[in-house]
Amino acid sequence: MTAQKDLDTRDRIVRAAARLLTEADGEPVSTRAVCTAAGIGAPTLYHHFGDKRGLFDAVAAHGFEQYLESKRAQPPTGDPVDDLRQGWDLHVEFGRTHPAFYTLMYGTPRTPPVAAEAHRILTGLVEAVARAGRLGVSVEAAARMIHAAGVGVVLALISGGGDGELSVRTREAVLAAITVPDAEPADGGVSSAARAVALRAALAADPPPALTATESAMLAEWLDRIAAGRR
């Protein structure tokens, strides 16, 4: 079997499994059904994926690739906080329109390498808010909060546990918790916490060559402590 035929067969199996998963409406999909749909024998499936978990890890990665098509194409709005809103809405829309994929991607402990790109995109959006002086918590904390809340909302919507307002209300609550207004405090300036987060993000993107690694780590720790003082 040539390398290209090997890749074609693997892709056919993944697409067959993905189609069955979508059509199953939450019911389990057997490897026998996948083999039948792909027109292969079980040894071929196990040759490519090792076992059933390996197969569905590949299907989850396929789902992430589909998800990232919309994330990569997200146009900037001109406001970094609105960019976060748009990113949240794209995430929720993907989950609502691809529930089987989403449950496999985020409802099970699978983290294919392609998932790292989704996290980098989210982190990049948060870093832009930080550089604008609009982030009131650390980039890492904000990204974790957005991810946890977003996944929770989508899984609730998929299971029928929320209405159309759940996403909007949760999104705005999270943004209110992690961002600061353009003019804070009352004198029109920016809070020291927001400035600390902004400087932390800027230094992470462009480390100052004049500082040693130890000095950079100390500065990062001090800025994190200033940022934490917001609360």
XYZ file of C-alpha atoms in Angstrom:
231
model
C 0.000 0.000 0.000
C 1.455 3.362 -0.976
C 1.717 6.225 1.493
C -0.975 8.182 -0.371
C -3.377 5.239 -0.368
C -2.686 4.857 3.348
C -3.623 8.489 3.953
C -6.718 8.218 1.746
C -7.896 5.146 3.642
C -7.327 6.813 6.996
C -9.225 9.894 5.883
C -12.113 7.759 4.593
C -12.378 5.963 7.936
C -12.357 9.234 9.907
C -15.026 10.766 7.679
C -17.179 7.652 7.918
C -16.915 7.677 11.715
C -17.673 11.409 11.797
C -20.773 10.931 9.649
C -22.033 8.072 11.813
C -21.375 10.078 14.950
C -23.451 12.956 13.585
C -26.277 10.657 12.562
C -26.261 8.688 15.841
C -27.911 11.509 17.833
C -25.911 10.749 20.953
C -25.997 6.965 20.687
C -22.730 4.964 20.718
C -21.050 4.260 17.386
C -19.408 0.840 17.035
C -16.179 0.116 15.209
C -18.102 -2.533 13.229
C -20.457 0.150 11.926
C -17.498 2.357 11.024
C -15.820 -0.495 9.144
C -19.004 -1.176 7.192
C -19.492 2.497 6.338
C -15.867 2.896 5.258
C -15.816 -0.379 3.329
C -12.882 -1.850 5.239
C -12.145 -4.726 7.571
C -11.413 -4.406 11.266
C -7.664 -5.086 10.823
C -7.398 -2.018 8.586
C -9.096 0.173 11.180
C -6.822 -1.069 13.962
C -3.780 -0.694 11.723
C -4.498 3.006 11.368
C -5.822 3.878 14.842
C -4.783 1.122 17.241
C -8.134 0.903 19.001
C -11.542 2.572 19.271
C -10.197 5.391 21.414
C -7.524 6.128 18.835
C -10.199 6.304 16.157
C -12.340 8.772 18.066
C -9.303 10.820 19.047
C -8.813 11.258 15.296
C -12.485 12.128 14.848
C -12.198 14.752 17.616
C -9.175 16.231 15.820
C -11.273 16.319 12.633
C -13.930 18.232 14.571
C -11.353 20.738 15.826
C -10.192 21.314 12.253
C -13.749 22.174 11.224
C -14.128 24.461 14.238
C -10.860 26.243 13.509
C -11.947 27.105 9.972
C -14.373 29.657 11.405
C -11.986 30.817 14.137
C -9.152 31.452 11.686
C -11.484 33.477 9.487
C -12.818 35.652 12.333
C -12.464 39.275 11.196
C -11.420 41.881 13.782
C -14.104 44.312 14.910
C -11.736 47.117 15.905
C -12.527 46.598 19.606
C -10.639 43.790 21.405
C -13.495 43.184 23.860
C -15.968 42.876 20.990
C -13.523 40.472 19.343
C -13.837 38.311 22.463
C -17.628 38.518 22.190
C -17.472 37.445 18.581
C -15.117 34.587 19.431
C -17.488 33.416 22.176
C -20.463 33.510 19.800
C -18.590 31.544 17.122
C -17.682 28.923 19.726
C -21.261 28.578 20.927
C -22.661 28.468 17.392
C -20.293 25.677 16.410
C -21.351 23.630 19.421
C -25.059 24.145 18.771
C -24.774 23.208 15.099
C -22.317 20.308 15.626
C -23.419 18.798 18.962
C -21.944 15.334 18.372
C -18.550 16.729 17.405
C -18.600 19.242 20.248
C -19.422 16.622 22.876
C -16.581 14.459 21.619
C -14.191 17.440 21.538
C -15.024 19.033 24.880
C -17.211 16.575 26.794
C -14.549 13.875 26.978
C -10.887 14.060 28.123
C -9.433 14.305 24.612
C -6.861 16.954 23.757
C -5.523 16.346 20.235
C -2.598 18.561 19.190
C -4.885 20.670 16.999
C -6.773 21.723 20.148
C -3.711 23.762 21.110
C -4.368 26.103 18.188
C -7.880 26.806 19.452
C -6.385 27.729 22.824
C -3.761 29.960 21.181
C -6.472 31.841 19.292
C -8.404 32.437 22.523
C -5.237 33.518 24.332
C -4.404 35.896 21.496
C -7.804 37.559 21.765
C -7.360 37.951 25.527
C -3.838 39.336 25.109
C -5.194 42.018 22.759
C -7.626 43.095 25.490
C -4.734 43.194 27.965
C -2.544 45.315 25.696
C -5.417 47.782 25.342
C -5.468 48.209 29.131
C -8.921 46.640 29.360
C -8.121 43.395 31.206
C -8.468 43.315 34.980
C -7.115 39.804 35.622
C -4.151 37.906 34.218
C -4.307 36.634 30.644
C -4.084 33.048 31.889
C -6.924 33.489 34.385
C -9.134 35.231 31.830
C -8.565 32.526 29.218
C -9.398 29.799 31.745
C -12.578 31.571 32.831
C -13.763 32.126 29.267
C -12.997 28.554 28.243
C -14.663 26.979 31.283
C -17.770 29.140 31.029
C -18.058 28.751 27.262
C -17.775 24.976 27.331
C -20.250 24.769 30.203
C -22.784 26.884 28.333
C -22.524 24.863 25.128
C -22.808 21.513 26.887
C -25.860 22.832 28.766
C -27.467 24.001 25.531
C -26.744 20.688 23.817
C -28.383 18.781 26.669
C -31.411 21.066 26.607
C -30.509 22.721 29.891
C -30.648 26.337 28.776
C -32.538 28.807 26.625
C -31.315 31.275 24.025
C -30.432 33.879 26.675
C -28.071 31.624 28.607
C -25.119 32.234 26.297
C -25.542 36.020 26.170
C -26.005 36.409 29.923
C -23.057 34.167 30.767
C -20.860 35.840 28.166
C -21.552 39.305 29.539
C -21.088 38.151 33.136
C -17.678 36.693 32.309
C -16.616 39.785 30.359
C -17.722 42.011 33.247
C -15.638 39.900 35.622
C -12.422 40.021 33.593
C -12.465 43.432 31.879
C -12.426 47.037 33.009
C -14.171 49.991 31.351
C -12.311 52.321 29.029
C -12.344 54.977 31.748
C -11.515 53.567 35.180
C -11.340 55.008 37.795
C -13.619 58.059 37.897
C -10.867 60.539 36.939
C -10.729 58.974 33.473
C -7.492 57.102 34.014
C -6.782 53.400 33.869
C -6.468 51.401 37.086
C -3.050 50.193 38.206
C -4.323 46.606 37.975
C -5.281 47.030 34.333
C -1.951 48.725 33.608
C -0.116 45.851 35.272
C -1.966 43.294 33.159
C -1.302 45.331 30.014
C 2.422 45.595 30.773
C 2.585 41.872 31.624
C 1.060 40.998 28.242
C 3.341 43.394 26.379
C 6.467 42.012 28.053
C 5.365 38.434 27.355
C 5.020 39.276 23.666
C 8.312 41.195 23.525
C 10.632 40.256 26.414
C 13.020 43.094 27.358
C 16.579 42.052 26.465
C 18.017 44.241 29.234
C 16.588 41.958 31.929
C 17.929 38.577 32.948
C 15.588 35.603 33.116
C 15.472 35.926 36.909
C 14.692 39.641 36.728
C 11.957 39.023 34.137
C 10.399 36.378 36.381
C 10.464 38.743 39.370
C 8.881 41.532 37.345
C 6.167 39.172 36.104
C 5.433 38.108 39.683
C 5.168 41.744 40.866
C 2.852 42.634 37.997
C 0.658 39.607 38.753
C 0.423 40.710 42.400
C -0.593 44.237 41.340
C -3.187 42.824 38.954
C -4.594 40.576 41.689
C -5.106 43.633 43.875
C -8.078 44.658 41.739
C -10.173 42.283 43.788
